[in-house]
PDB file of C-alpha atoms and ligand atoms in Angstrom:
ATOM      1  CA  MET N   6     -54.386 -35.151  22.074  1.00 67.00           C
ATOM      2  CA  THR N   7     -52.222 -31.831  22.481  1.00 77.00           C
ATOM      3  CA  LYS N   8     -49.572 -31.867  25.068  1.00 79.00           C
ATOM      4  CA  ARG N   9     -48.692 -28.822  27.281  1.00 94.00           C
ATOM      5  CA  ALA N  10     -45.533 -27.244  25.827  1.00 96.00           C
ATOM      6  CA  ILE N  11     -44.566 -23.993  24.299  1.00 97.00           C
ATOM      7  CA  ALA N  12     -42.946 -24.443  20.697  1.00 98.00           C
ATOM      8  CA  ILE N  13     -41.736 -21.058  18.969  1.00 98.00           C
ATOM      9  CA  PHE N  14     -40.614 -20.676  15.460  1.00 98.00           C
ATOM     10  CA  GLY N  15     -38.525 -17.585  15.352  1.00 95.00           C
ATOM     11  CA  GLY N  16     -37.701 -15.938  11.986  1.00 94.00           C
ATOM     12  CA  THR N  17     -37.627 -12.348  10.185  1.00 94.00           C
ATOM     13  CA  PHE N  18     -40.603 -13.413   8.073  1.00 97.00           C
ATOM     14  CA  ASP N  19     -39.719 -10.618   5.647  1.00 96.00           C
ATOM     15  CA  PRO N  20     -42.212 -11.622   4.127  1.00 98.00           C
ATOM     16  CA  VAL N  21     -43.752 -14.737   5.713  1.00 98.00           C
ATOM     17  CA  HIS N  22     -44.488 -17.567   3.005  1.00 98.00           C
ATOM     18  CA  TYR N  23     -45.869 -20.861   2.477  1.00 98.00           C
ATOM     19  CA  GLY N  24     -42.207 -22.352   3.160  1.00 97.00           C
ATOM     20  CA  HIS N  25     -42.812 -21.054   6.771  1.00 98.00           C
ATOM     21  CA  LEU N  26     -46.273 -21.773   6.941  1.00 98.00           C
ATOM     22  CA  ARG N  27     -46.253 -25.195   5.632  1.00 98.00           C
ATOM     23  CA  ALA N  28     -43.236 -26.098   7.964  1.00 98.00           C
ATOM     24  CA  ALA N  29     -45.222 -24.584  10.969  1.00 98.00           C
ATOM     25  CA  ALA N  30     -48.204 -26.648  10.301  1.00 97.00           C
ATOM     26  CA  GLU N  31     -46.453 -29.827   9.821  1.00 97.00           C
ATOM     27  CA  VAL N  32     -44.085 -29.323  12.901  1.00 97.00           C
ATOM     28  CA  SER N  33     -46.841 -28.352  15.276  1.00 96.00           C
ATOM     29  CA  GLU N  34     -48.719 -31.403  14.115  1.00 95.00           C
ATOM     30  CA  GLN N  35     -45.878 -33.656  14.612  1.00 95.00           C
ATOM     31  CA  LEU N  36     -45.047 -32.151  18.020  1.00 95.00           C
ATOM     32  CA  GLY N  37     -48.722 -32.180  19.050  1.00 94.00           C
ATOM     33  CA  VAL N  38     -48.183 -29.148  21.457  1.00 93.00           C
ATOM     34  CA  SER N  39     -50.925 -26.825  22.815  1.00 87.00           C
ATOM     35  CA  ASP N  40     -49.181 -23.626  22.112  1.00 96.00           C
ATOM     36  CA  PHE N  41     -47.337 -23.034  18.848  1.00 98.00           C
ATOM     37  CA  ARG N  42     -45.874 -19.572  18.241  1.00 98.00           C
ATOM     38  CA  LEU N  43     -44.489 -17.791  15.225  1.00 98.00           C
ATOM     39  CA  LEU N  44     -42.027 -15.100  16.797  1.00 97.00           C
ATOM     40  CA  PRO N  45     -40.655 -12.418  14.427  1.00 95.00           C
ATOM     41  CA  ALA N  46     -37.277 -10.788  15.240  1.00 92.00           C
ATOM     42  CA  GLY N  47     -37.378  -7.137  16.040  1.00 85.00           C
ATOM     43  CA  GLN N  48     -34.279  -6.302  14.741  1.00 72.00           C
ATOM     44  CA  PRO N  49     -32.247  -9.340  13.825  1.00 63.00           C
ATOM     45  CA  PRO N  50     -28.351  -9.150  15.083  1.00 61.00           C
ATOM     46  CA  HIS N  51     -27.085 -11.246  12.415  1.00 56.00           C
ATOM     47  CA  ARG N  52     -27.902  -9.230   9.259  1.00 54.00           C
ATOM     48  CA  GLN N  53     -27.650  -5.534   8.403  1.00 56.00           C
ATOM     49  CA  GLY N  54     -31.335  -4.752   8.865  1.00 58.00           C
ATOM     50  CA  THR N  55     -34.711  -6.005   7.596  1.00 64.00           C
ATOM     51  CA  TRP N  56     -36.219  -4.642   4.387  1.00 87.00           C
ATOM     52  CA  ALA N  57     -39.834  -4.220   5.918  1.00 93.00           C
ATOM     53  CA  GLU N  58     -40.362  -2.530   9.403  1.00 92.00           C
ATOM     54  CA  ALA N  59     -41.341  -4.743  12.182  1.00 92.00           C
ATOM     55  CA  ARG N  60     -45.019  -3.346  12.278  1.00 93.00           C
ATOM     56  CA  HIS N  61     -45.377  -4.585   8.666  1.00 96.00           C
ATOM     57  CA  ARG N  62     -43.810  -7.989   9.392  1.00 96.00           C
ATOM     58  CA  MET N  63     -46.059  -8.339  12.335  1.00 96.00           C
ATOM     59  CA  ALA N  64     -49.131  -7.343  10.003  1.00 97.00           C
ATOM     60  CA  MET N  65     -48.301  -9.729   7.392  1.00 98.00           C
ATOM     61  CA  LEU N  66     -48.038 -12.461   9.980  1.00 98.00           C
ATOM     62  CA  GLU N  67     -51.222 -11.752  11.632  1.00 98.00           C
ATOM     63  CA  LEU N  68     -52.977 -11.828   8.196  1.00 98.00           C
ATOM     64  CA  ALA N  69     -51.387 -15.118   7.292  1.00 98.00           C
ATOM     65  CA  LEU N  70     -52.373 -16.694  10.447  1.00 98.00           C
ATOM     66  CA  ALA N  71     -55.635 -14.957  10.835  1.00 97.00           C
ATOM     67  CA  PRO N  72     -57.648 -18.058   9.615  1.00 95.00           C
ATOM     68  CA  HIS N  73     -55.593 -20.435  11.803  1.00 96.00           C
ATOM     69  CA  ALA N  74     -56.277 -20.213  15.606  1.00 95.00           C
ATOM     70  CA  ASP N  75     -53.909 -22.936  16.567  1.00 95.00           C
ATOM     71  CA  LEU N  76     -50.995 -20.903  15.460  1.00 97.00           C
ATOM     72  CA  SER N  77     -50.115 -17.601  16.998  1.00 97.00           C
ATOM     73  CA  VAL N  78     -47.734 -14.577  16.605  1.00 97.00           C
ATOM     74  CA  ASP N  79     -45.448 -14.043  19.770  1.00 97.00           C
ATOM     75  CA  ASP N  80     -44.642 -10.161  19.333  1.00 95.00           C
ATOM     76  CA  ARG N  81     -42.080 -10.060  22.393  1.00 95.00           C
ATOM     77  CA  GLU N  82     -38.884  -9.086  20.293  1.00 93.00           C
ATOM     78  CA  VAL N  83     -40.794  -6.723  18.229  1.00 92.00           C
ATOM     79  CA  GLN N  84     -42.012  -4.955  21.640  1.00 91.00           C
ATOM     80  CA  ARG N  85     -38.792  -5.176  23.231  1.00 87.00           C
ATOM     81  CA  GLY N  86     -37.110  -3.208  20.318  1.00 79.00           C
ATOM     82  CA  GLY N  87     -33.248  -3.268  19.820  1.00 76.00           C
ATOM     83  CA  PRO N  88     -31.405  -6.232  18.930  1.00 79.00           C
ATOM     84  CA  SER N  89     -33.066  -9.309  19.271  1.00 80.00           C
ATOM     85  CA  TYR N  90     -31.095 -12.187  20.998  1.00 92.00           C
ATOM     86  CA  MET N  91     -32.740 -15.609  20.745  1.00 95.00           C
ATOM     87  CA  ALA N  92     -31.257 -16.467  24.215  1.00 96.00           C
ATOM     88  CA  ASP N  93     -32.714 -13.573  25.647  1.00 95.00           C
ATOM     89  CA  THR N  94     -36.111 -14.249  24.343  1.00 96.00           C
ATOM     90  CA  LEU N  95     -35.954 -17.762  25.306  1.00 97.00           C
ATOM     91  CA  ALA N  96     -35.027 -16.878  28.852  1.00 97.00           C
ATOM     92  CA  SER N  97     -38.253 -14.807  28.846  1.00 96.00           C
ATOM     93  CA  ILE N  98     -40.291 -17.688  27.544  1.00 97.00           C
ATOM     94  CA  ARG N  99     -38.694 -19.873  29.988  1.00 97.00           C
ATOM     95  CA  ASP N 100     -39.934 -17.823  32.769  1.00 97.00           C
ATOM     96  CA  GLU N 101     -43.460 -18.067  31.404  1.00 95.00           C
ATOM     97  CA  ALA N 102     -43.116 -21.918  30.731  1.00 96.00           C
ATOM     98  CA  GLY N 103     -42.073 -22.865  34.267  1.00 96.00           C
ATOM     99  CA  ASP N 104     -41.137 -26.712  34.036  1.00 96.00           C
ATOM    100  CA  LEU N 105     -42.892 -27.258  30.935  1.00 96.00           C
ATOM    101  CA  PRO N 106     -41.179 -28.218  27.561  1.00 97.00           C
ATOM    102  CA  VAL N 107     -40.130 -25.317  25.415  1.00 98.00           C
ATOM    103  CA  MET N 108     -39.153 -26.015  21.520  1.00 98.00           C
ATOM    104  CA  LEU N 109     -37.361 -23.714  19.438  1.00 98.00           C
ATOM    105  CA  CYS N 110     -38.273 -24.931  15.958  1.00 98.00           C
ATOM    106  CA  LEU N 111     -35.606 -23.721  13.068  1.00 97.00           C
ATOM    107  CA  GLY N 112     -34.607 -24.747   9.411  1.00 96.00           C
ATOM    108  CA  GLN N 113     -31.586 -26.645   8.785  1.00 97.00           C
ATOM    109  CA  ASP N 114     -29.954 -23.472   7.270  1.00 95.00           C
ATOM    110  CA  ALA N 115     -30.372 -21.645  10.379  1.00 95.00           C
ATOM    111  CA  ALA N 116     -29.278 -24.587  12.712  1.00 97.00           C
ATOM    112  CA  ASN N 117     -26.035 -24.855  10.688  1.00 97.00           C
ATOM    113  CA  HIS N 118     -25.063 -21.768  11.928  1.00 96.00           C
ATOM    114  CA  LEU N 119     -26.419 -21.790  15.395  1.00 97.00           C
ATOM    115  CA  ASP N 120     -22.801 -21.314  16.701  1.00 97.00           C
ATOM    116  CA  GLN N 121     -22.967 -17.673  15.490  1.00 95.00           C
ATOM    117  CA  TRP N 122     -25.659 -16.694  17.676  1.00 95.00           C
ATOM    118  CA  HIS N 123     -25.149 -14.766  20.822  1.00 94.00           C
ATOM    119  CA  GLU N 124     -24.721 -16.938  23.661  1.00 96.00           C
ATOM    120  CA  TRP N 125     -25.783 -19.955  21.618  1.00 97.00           C
ATOM    121  CA  ARG N 126     -24.617 -22.484  24.379  1.00 96.00           C
ATOM    122  CA  ARG N 127     -27.217 -21.073  26.373  1.00 97.00           C
ATOM    123  CA  LEU N 128     -30.055 -22.068  23.950  1.00 98.00           C
ATOM    124  CA  LEU N 129     -30.119 -25.704  24.842  1.00 98.00           C
ATOM    125  CA  ASP N 130     -30.168 -25.054  28.464  1.00 98.00           C
ATOM    126  CA  LEU N 131     -33.473 -22.986  27.897  1.00 98.00           C
ATOM    127  CA  ALA N 132     -35.256 -25.101  25.283  1.00 98.00           C
ATOM    128  CA  HIS N 133     -35.237 -28.035  22.748  1.00 98.00           C
ATOM    129  CA  LEU N 134     -34.207 -27.485  19.253  1.00 98.00           C
ATOM    130  CA  VAL N 135     -36.539 -29.024  16.718  1.00 98.00           C
ATOM    131  CA  VAL N 136     -34.732 -28.771  13.196  1.00 98.00           C
ATOM    132  CA  MET N 137     -36.869 -28.945   9.921  1.00 97.00           C
ATOM    133  CA  THR N 138     -35.560 -30.004   6.723  1.00 95.00           C
ATOM    134  CA  ARG N 139     -35.037 -27.328   3.946  1.00 94.00           C
ATOM    135  CA  PRO N 140     -34.064 -27.577   0.323  1.00 92.00           C
ATOM    136  CA  ASP N 141     -30.622 -27.223  -0.390  1.00 88.00           C
ATOM    137  CA  ALA N 142     -29.674 -27.334   3.322  1.00 92.00           C
ATOM    138  CA  GLU N 143     -27.988 -30.428   4.182  1.00 94.00           C
ATOM    139  CA  PRO N 144     -26.670 -30.916   7.959  1.00 94.00           C
ATOM    140  CA  GLY N 145     -23.347 -29.286   8.558  1.00 96.00           C
ATOM    141  CA  TYR N 146     -22.448 -28.370  11.949  1.00 96.00           C
ATOM    142  CA  SER N 147     -18.817 -26.709  13.074  1.00 97.00           C
ATOM    143  CA  GLU N 148     -16.578 -29.121  15.176  1.00 97.00           C
ATOM    144  CA  SER N 149     -17.696 -26.943  18.223  1.00 97.00           C
ATOM    145  CA  LEU N 150     -21.450 -26.942  17.560  1.00 97.00           C
ATOM    146  CA  ALA N 151     -21.197 -30.715  16.773  1.00 97.00           C
ATOM    147  CA  ALA N 152     -19.621 -31.482  19.991  1.00 97.00           C
ATOM    148  CA  HIS N 153     -22.133 -29.530  21.928  1.00 97.00           C
ATOM    149  CA  LEU N 154     -24.902 -31.488  20.152  1.00 97.00           C
ATOM    150  CA  GLU N 155     -23.505 -34.707  20.466  1.00 96.00           C
ATOM    151  CA  GLY N 156     -25.781 -37.007  22.885  1.00 97.00           C
ATOM    152  CA  ARG N 157     -28.843 -34.835  22.449  1.00 97.00           C
ATOM    153  CA  PHE N 158     -30.361 -36.228  19.574  1.00 97.00           C
ATOM    154  CA  VAL N 159     -33.868 -38.138  19.964  1.00 97.00           C
ATOM    155  CA  GLU N 160     -35.439 -39.890  17.315  1.00 95.00           C
ATOM    156  CA  SER N 161     -39.135 -39.089  17.935  1.00 94.00           C
ATOM    157  CA  PRO N 162     -40.520 -35.510  18.452  1.00 94.00           C
ATOM    158  CA  GLY N 163     -42.855 -37.124  21.437  1.00 92.00           C
ATOM    159  CA  SER N 164     -39.529 -37.645  23.336  1.00 94.00           C
ATOM    160  CA  LEU N 165     -38.883 -34.153  23.835  1.00 96.00           C
ATOM    161  CA  MET N 166     -42.178 -33.996  26.396  1.00 95.00           C
ATOM    162  CA  ASP N 167     -40.085 -36.030  28.793  1.00 94.00           C
ATOM    163  CA  ARG N 168     -37.765 -33.110  29.628  1.00 96.00           C
ATOM    164  CA  ALA N 169     -37.866 -29.083  29.884  1.00 98.00           C
ATOM    165  CA  ALA N 170     -35.116 -28.565  27.707  1.00 98.00           C
ATOM    166  CA  GLY N 171     -31.815 -29.887  26.031  1.00 98.00           C
ATOM    167  CA  CYS N 172     -32.588 -32.197  23.358  1.00 98.00           C
ATOM    168  CA  LEU N 173     -32.752 -32.130  19.499  1.00 98.00           C
ATOM    169  CA  CYS N 174     -34.946 -33.548  17.182  1.00 98.00           C
ATOM    170  CA  ASN N 175     -34.685 -33.635  13.085  1.00 97.00           C
ATOM    171  CA  VAL N 176     -38.155 -33.438  11.678  1.00 97.00           C
ATOM    172  CA  ASN N 177     -38.971 -34.017   7.835  1.00 96.00           C
ATOM    173  CA  VAL N 178     -41.171 -31.238   6.377  1.00 97.00           C
ATOM    174  CA  THR N 179     -42.553 -30.999   3.008  1.00 97.00           C
ATOM    175  CA  ARG N 180     -39.286 -29.295   0.972  1.00 95.00           C
ATOM    176  CA  LEU N 181     -40.624 -26.132  -0.446  1.00 96.00           C
ATOM    177  CA  ALA N 182     -37.900 -24.260  -2.146  1.00 96.00           C
ATOM    178  CA  ILE N 183     -39.496 -20.693  -1.131  1.00 97.00           C
ATOM    179  CA  SER N 184     -37.570 -17.788   0.298  1.00 97.00           C
ATOM    180  CA  SER N 185     -38.381 -14.281   1.113  1.00 97.00           C
ATOM    181  CA  THR N 186     -35.078 -13.286  -0.500  1.00 96.00           C
ATOM    182  CA  ASP N 187     -36.626 -14.855  -3.835  1.00 97.00           C
ATOM    183  CA  ILE N 188     -40.042 -13.073  -3.180  1.00 97.00           C
ATOM    184  CA  ARG N 189     -38.616  -9.700  -2.429  1.00 96.00           C
ATOM    185  CA  GLN N 190     -36.334 -10.038  -5.683  1.00 96.00           C
ATOM    186  CA  GLN N 191     -39.396 -10.759  -7.804  1.00 97.00           C
ATOM    187  CA  ILE N 192     -41.430  -8.053  -6.596  1.00 96.00           C
ATOM    188  CA  ALA N 193     -38.270  -5.666  -7.204  1.00 94.00           C
ATOM    189  CA  LYS N 194     -38.141  -6.630 -10.664  1.00 95.00           C
ATOM    190  CA  GLY N 195     -41.836  -6.426 -11.165  1.00 96.00           C
ATOM    191  CA  ARG N 196     -42.646  -9.884 -11.119  1.00 97.00           C
ATOM    192  CA  ASN N 197     -45.655 -11.582  -9.423  1.00 98.00           C
ATOM    193  CA  PRO N 198     -44.848 -13.965  -6.797  1.00 98.00           C
ATOM    194  CA  ARG N 199     -48.460 -15.227  -6.427  1.00 98.00           C
ATOM    195  CA  PHE N 200     -48.917 -18.745  -4.866  1.00 98.00           C
ATOM    196  CA  LEU N 201     -45.611 -18.511  -2.881  1.00 98.00           C
ATOM    197  CA  LEU N 202     -47.299 -16.595  -0.150  1.00 98.00           C
ATOM    198  CA  PRO N 203     -51.242 -15.917   1.173  1.00 98.00           C
ATOM    199  CA  SER N 204     -52.700 -13.817  -1.239  1.00 98.00           C
ATOM    200  CA  THR N 205     -53.794 -11.432   1.876  1.00 98.00           C
ATOM    201  CA  VAL N 206     -50.102 -11.044   2.497  1.00 98.00           C
ATOM    202  CA  LEU N 207     -49.419 -10.166  -1.246  1.00 98.00           C
ATOM    203  CA  ALA N 208     -52.186  -7.581  -1.095  1.00 98.00           C
ATOM    204  CA  TYR N 209     -50.895  -6.058   2.127  1.00 98.00           C
ATOM    205  CA  ILE N 210     -47.279  -5.820   0.394  1.00 98.00           C
ATOM    206  CA  ARG N 211     -49.014  -4.196  -2.857  1.00 97.00           C
ATOM    207  CA  LYS N 212     -50.940  -1.651  -0.447  1.00 97.00           C
ATOM    208  CA  HIS N 213     -47.974  -0.598   1.523  1.00 97.00           C
ATOM    209  CA  GLY N 214     -45.389  -0.436  -1.619  1.00 95.00           C
ATOM    210  CA  LEU N 215     -43.140  -2.887   0.084  1.00 96.00           C
ATOM    211  CA  TYR N 216     -39.947  -4.327  -1.329  1.00 95.00           C
ATOM    212  CA  HIS N 217     -39.955  -2.313  -4.632  1.00 89.00           C
ATOM    213  CA  SER N 218     -36.389  -1.100  -4.218  1.00 73.00           C
TER     214      SER N 218
HETATM  215  P1  LIG M1062     -34.552 -14.720   3.536  1.00 58.16           P
HETATM  216  O1  LIG M1062     -34.566 -15.307   2.452  1.00 58.16           O
HETATM  217  O2  LIG M1062     -34.848 -13.363   3.794  1.00 58.16           O
HETATM  218  O3  LIG M1062     -33.186 -15.276   4.450  1.00 58.16           O
HETATM  219  P2  LIG M1062     -36.116 -17.087   4.683  1.00 58.16           P
HETATM  220  O4  LIG M1062     -37.062 -17.457   3.635  1.00 58.16           O
HETATM  221  O5  LIG M1062     -34.983 -17.823   4.937  1.00 58.16           O
HETATM  222  O6  LIG M1062     -35.515 -15.484   4.584  1.00 58.16           O
HETATM  223  P3  LIG M1062     -36.542 -16.419   7.337  1.00 58.16           P
HETATM  224  O7  LIG M1062     -37.757 -15.569   8.031  1.00 58.16           O
HETATM  225  O8  LIG M1062     -35.113 -16.027   7.374  1.00 58.16           O
HETATM  226  O9  LIG M1062     -36.857 -16.924   6.147  1.00 58.16           O
HETATM  227  O10 LIG M1062     -36.472 -17.882   8.074  1.00 58.16           O
HETATM  228  C1  LIG M1062     -37.192 -18.169   9.431  1.00 58.16           C
HETATM  229  C2  LIG M1062     -37.069 -19.674   9.708  1.00 58.16           C
HETATM  230  O11 LIG M1062     -37.907 -20.310   8.781  1.00 58.16           O
HETATM  231  C3  LIG M1062     -35.398 -20.125   9.503  1.00 58.16           C
HETATM  232  O12 LIG M1062     -35.312 -21.112  10.723  1.00 58.16           O
HETATM  233  C4  LIG M1062     -35.478 -20.745   8.354  1.00 58.16           C
HETATM  234  O13 LIG M1062     -34.741 -21.917   7.993  1.00 58.16           O
HETATM  235  C5  LIG M1062     -37.094 -21.487   8.063  1.00 58.16           C
HETATM  236  N1  LIG M1062     -37.283 -21.526   6.742  1.00 58.16           N
HETATM  237  C6  LIG M1062     -37.670 -20.328   5.831  1.00 58.16           C
HETATM  238  N2  LIG M1062     -37.999 -20.778   4.734  1.00 58.16           N
HETATM  239  C7  LIG M1062     -38.344 -22.205   4.861  1.00 58.16           C
HETATM  240  C8  LIG M1062     -38.724 -23.213   3.864  1.00 58.16           C
HETATM  241  N3  LIG M1062     -39.190 -22.779   2.557  1.00 58.16           N
HETATM  242  N4  LIG M1062     -39.020 -24.496   4.350  1.00 58.16           N
HETATM  243  C9  LIG M1062     -38.496 -24.956   5.696  1.00 58.16           C
HETATM  244  N5  LIG M1062     -37.995 -24.022   6.662  1.00 58.16           N
HETATM  245  C10 LIG M1062     -37.986 -22.643   6.150  1.00 58.16           C
END
């Protein structure tokens, strides 16, 4: 039975690949939530810029998710424009969710650097964190981040349904050592990254000449 809650999986998705998609499928199954969204960053504040424009990253996500009605795309950061701060995004999702649980899903590599995010202490006031395993990323938190997370860990994803926000759950997902960086580099070198991402997404990349330089 699906439970009423909103889960979001944020990222640049530049481009979306099977590492993202398999993690989304497994974590949404384990959480059993009614509403699971992949949320592309408009203009990520933590890096110089994206390689593909937001409209292309959105289009690739939509192609990847087209056969999967239970996973949707949330375009609020792309629509908002300007730098995308997750704290602001979660505040707007919290307005929509009322008292329902909200979960922010992210890979271990991203979780390790959470204290570099804008107003990071607000994140757990607004949502639970669901940290997914990723190859080559062991848990490694700074002292202030570890202190902030202390006492918030729950063993089972189901426990996140008891409260609206504030807990952290580690979730094991199949370790697929796929990254957008590697896919972009393969394309730039004229190699073929097939089977690392959906063929519809690869066809879109080719059609629009993305990631060639
Ligand atoms: P890049 O190589 O450009 O940094 P990326 O492949 O890490 O991109 P992002 O869009 O930056 O992809 O990642 C969005 C989220 O997805 C992050 O929380 C990241 O940890 C997670 N993620 C990305 N790839 C994987 C993977 N292979 N397995 C599990 N989680 C992943």
